Amino acid sequence: MRLLSIEDRSFFSRWWWSLDRPLLVAMLTLALIGTGLVMSAGPAVATRIGYEASHFTVRHIAFVVPSVMLMLLSSMLMPKHIWRVATFVGAVAIGG
């Protein structure tokens, strides 16, 4: 049996075959383009306002990496769990 074949019923295989791969590629491409733009424009702005040159690049990567991980982990949730997480996050957002 081939790794990640459509006949495979493992959790990872089921997730991979239900994933919207073109959307995933588009989102990762946008993250990479954004990182490139921050790396090209960030140092000039950072030095002008008194920070070290890599300030914005480091901050951007520090937010992109956990965001991509959260996106991939949330894509693995079952619909029942998505409903529970969304209810909790919505209640926290409304409450405070």
XYZ file of N, CA and C in Angstrom:
288
model
N 0.845 -1.173 0.000
C 0.000 0.000 0.000
C 0.895 1.242 0.000
N 0.506 2.218 -0.757
C 1.267 3.444 -0.916
C 0.985 4.393 0.248
N 1.991 5.136 0.669
C 1.827 6.121 1.732
C 0.864 7.208 1.273
N -0.113 7.518 2.081
C -1.139 8.520 1.810
C -2.008 8.173 0.604
N -2.257 6.907 0.410
C -3.172 6.532 -0.662
C -4.600 6.822 -0.211
N -5.479 6.939 -1.151
C -6.866 7.271 -0.832
C -7.571 6.112 -0.133
N -7.032 4.906 -0.276
C -7.621 3.750 0.401
C -7.193 3.657 1.861
N -6.109 4.337 2.215
C -5.616 4.318 3.586
C -6.620 5.033 4.495
N -6.925 4.448 5.640
C -7.915 5.010 6.556
C -7.296 5.577 7.830
N -6.001 5.878 7.792
C -5.381 6.484 8.964
C -5.852 7.934 9.097
N -5.662 8.476 10.284
C -6.108 9.853 10.543
C -5.429 10.837 9.602
N -4.111 10.708 9.480
C -3.367 11.637 8.635
C -3.779 11.526 7.169
N -4.007 10.324 6.702
C -4.411 10.132 5.313
C -5.805 10.711 5.051
N -6.734 10.467 5.981
C -8.073 11.042 5.812
C -8.011 12.568 5.817
N -7.166 13.121 6.701
C -7.014 14.587 6.742
C -6.425 15.095 5.431
N -5.388 14.422 4.929
C -4.727 14.889 3.720
C -5.675 14.882 2.519
N -6.509 13.850 2.412
C -7.405 13.770 1.267
C -8.623 14.673 1.402
N -8.932 15.160 2.598
C -10.050 16.094 2.764
C -9.584 17.547 2.764
N -8.289 17.753 2.709
C -7.717 19.091 2.763
C -7.875 19.797 1.424
N -8.159 21.087 1.481
C -8.217 21.903 0.270
C -6.787 22.359 -0.042
N -6.072 21.543 -0.800
C -4.658 21.789 -1.031
C -4.378 23.063 -1.824
N -5.152 23.424 -2.842
C -4.874 24.702 -3.522
C -5.019 25.903 -2.570
N -5.996 25.847 -1.676
C -6.145 26.931 -0.710
C -4.968 26.959 0.261
N -4.501 25.794 0.685
C -3.335 25.719 1.560
C -2.106 26.296 0.875
N -1.888 25.947 -0.376
C -0.750 26.477 -1.124
C -0.874 27.986 -1.272
N -2.077 28.489 -1.545
C -2.278 29.935 -1.684
C -1.975 30.659 -0.370
N -2.433 30.104 0.746
C -2.189 30.754 2.033
C -0.709 30.725 2.398
N -0.039 29.615 2.155
C 1.398 29.550 2.425
C 2.176 30.483 1.507
N 1.732 30.615 0.260
C 2.377 31.539 -0.670
C 2.222 32.978 -0.190
N 1.031 33.334 0.285
C 0.828 34.676 0.819
C 1.696 34.928 2.042
N 1.845 33.932 2.895
C 2.701 34.085 4.069
C 4.155 34.293 3.650
N 4.605 33.556 2.649
C 5.980 33.717 2.170
C 6.185 35.068 1.485
N 5.220 35.497 0.705
C 5.321 36.809 0.057
C 5.346 37.912 1.118
N 4.483 37.782 2.121
C 4.476 38.764 3.204
C 5.797 38.800 3.942
N 6.387 37.637 4.176
C 7.689 37.582 4.836
C 8.750 38.250 3.970
N 8.705 37.998 2.691
C 9.653 38.646 1.778
C 9.497 40.150 1.760
N 8.256 40.627 1.764
C 8.020 42.067 1.776
C 8.496 42.703 3.079
N 8.252 42.029 4.189
C 8.721 42.554 5.472
C 10.244 42.562 5.513
N 10.863 41.522 4.949
C 12.326 41.469 4.943
C 12.926 42.547 4.044
N 12.198 42.979 3.024
C 12.752 43.998 2.132
C 12.493 45.413 2.634
N 11.354 45.662 3.231
C 11.014 47.018 3.662
C 11.245 47.255 5.145
N 11.246 46.195 5.943
C 11.332 46.338 7.390
C 12.597 46.949 7.937
N 13.774 46.564 7.451
C 14.996 47.112 8.035
C 15.114 48.629 7.935
N 14.708 49.202 6.812
C 14.792 50.660 6.661
C 13.873 51.370 7.655
N 12.672 50.856 7.803
C 11.724 51.459 8.737
C 12.184 51.261 10.172
N 12.688 50.079 10.478
C 13.119 49.785 11.847
C 14.273 50.683 12.268
N 15.240 50.873 11.398
C 16.362 51.738 11.768
C 15.934 53.201 11.862
N 14.958 53.605 11.051
C 14.490 54.986 11.103
C 13.798 55.291 12.424
N 13.090 54.296 12.995
C 12.384 54.558 14.254
C 13.164 54.092 15.482
N 14.388 53.638 15.266
C 15.261 53.347 16.395
C 15.327 51.899 16.849
N 14.803 50.966 16.088
C 14.915 49.544 16.419
C 16.049 48.928 15.628
N 16.454 47.709 16.000
C 17.464 47.026 15.200
C 16.846 46.616 13.862
N 17.672 46.378 12.876
C 17.213 46.177 11.491
C 16.297 44.969 11.322
N 16.491 43.922 12.118
C 15.691 42.710 11.937
C 14.434 42.681 12.808
N 14.098 43.781 13.432
C 12.980 43.811 14.382
C 11.666 43.328 13.754
N 11.271 43.927 12.653
C 9.990 43.579 12.049
C 10.001 42.189 11.417
N 11.148 41.773 10.900
C 11.248 40.434 10.322
C 11.066 39.372 11.394
N 11.741 39.550 12.519
C 11.629 38.585 13.607
C 10.202 38.547 14.142
N 9.593 39.711 14.316
C 8.208 39.753 14.812
C 7.243 39.096 13.817
N 7.447 39.350 12.537
C 6.567 38.765 11.529
C 6.668 37.241 11.547
N 7.875 36.726 11.574
C 8.067 35.276 11.591
C 7.532 34.688 12.893
N 7.682 35.438 13.991
C 7.174 34.958 15.282
C 5.653 34.835 15.275
N 4.981 35.586 14.423
C 3.528 35.463 14.313
C 3.104 34.506 13.202
N 3.871 34.423 12.123
C 3.501 33.565 10.991
C 3.608 32.085 11.353
N 4.679 31.700 12.015
C 4.892 30.274 12.308
C 3.776 29.712 13.198
N 3.444 30.348 14.343
C 2.328 29.805 15.131
C 0.990 29.875 14.395
N 0.812 30.893 13.557
C -0.440 31.010 12.802
C -0.611 29.863 11.813
N 0.452 29.514 11.121
C 0.386 28.392 10.174
C 0.149 27.088 10.932
N 0.819 26.933 12.063
C 0.604 25.722 12.861
C -0.831 25.650 13.359
N -1.378 26.772 13.830
C -2.761 26.808 14.291
C -3.731 26.517 13.144
N -3.420 27.037 11.971
C -4.263 26.777 10.801
C -4.282 25.290 10.463
N -3.118 24.659 10.481
C -3.059 23.229 10.167
C -3.728 22.387 11.250
N -3.521 22.747 12.511
C -4.167 22.003 13.593
C -5.683 22.162 13.567
N -6.154 23.366 13.274
C -7.600 23.559 13.225
C -8.230 22.860 12.025
N -7.447 22.644 10.969
C -7.992 21.908 9.820
C -8.164 20.428 10.131
N -7.530 19.958 11.198
C -7.647 18.554 11.591
C -8.819 18.299 12.536
N -9.500 19.357 12.984
C -10.613 19.180 13.913
C -11.830 18.600 13.205
N -12.590 17.836 13.944
C -13.849 17.317 13.432
C -14.913 18.414 13.579
N -15.992 18.372 12.786
C -16.998 19.432 12.852
C -17.563 19.671 14.252
N -17.734 18.620 15.034
C -18.241 18.779 16.395
C -17.272 19.602 17.241
N -15.993 19.350 17.087
C -14.990 20.084 17.843
C -14.854 21.525 17.355
N -15.013 21.733 16.065
C -14.985 23.095 15.525
C -16.117 23.910 16.135
N -17.292 23.312 16.237
C -18.443 23.990 16.836
C -18.154 24.373 18.282
N -17.550 23.469 19.027
C -17.239 23.748 20.435
C -16.206 24.855 20.573
N -15.157 24.803 19.775
C -14.121 25.822 19.844
C -14.690 27.176 19.423
N -15.488 27.195 18.367
C -16.072 28.452 17.887
C -17.023 29.038 18.937
N -17.778 28.203 19.598
C -18.684 28.692 20.649
C -17.883 29.306 21.789
N -16.820 28.643 22.207
C -15.994 29.139 23.294
C -15.300 30.463 22.897
N -14.712 30.496 21.726
C -14.024 31.711 21.276
C -15.020 32.859 21.099
N -16.192 32.564 20.568
C -17.221 33.606 20.423
C -17.687 34.142 21.773
N -17.877 33.249 22.747
C -18.296 33.705 24.070
C -17.211 34.555 24.730
N -15.969 34.162 24.574
C -14.870 34.961 25.143
C -14.783 36.315 24.446
N -14.968 36.329 23.128
C -14.885 37.582 22.385
C -16.008 38.537 22.769
N -17.196 38.010 22.962
C -18.330 38.851 23.341
C -18.215 39.285 24.796
N -17.789 38.367 25.643
C -17.729 38.650 27.064
C -16.552 39.512 27.502
N -15.568 39.584 26.664
C -14.591 40.408 27.227
C -13.263 40.595 26.784
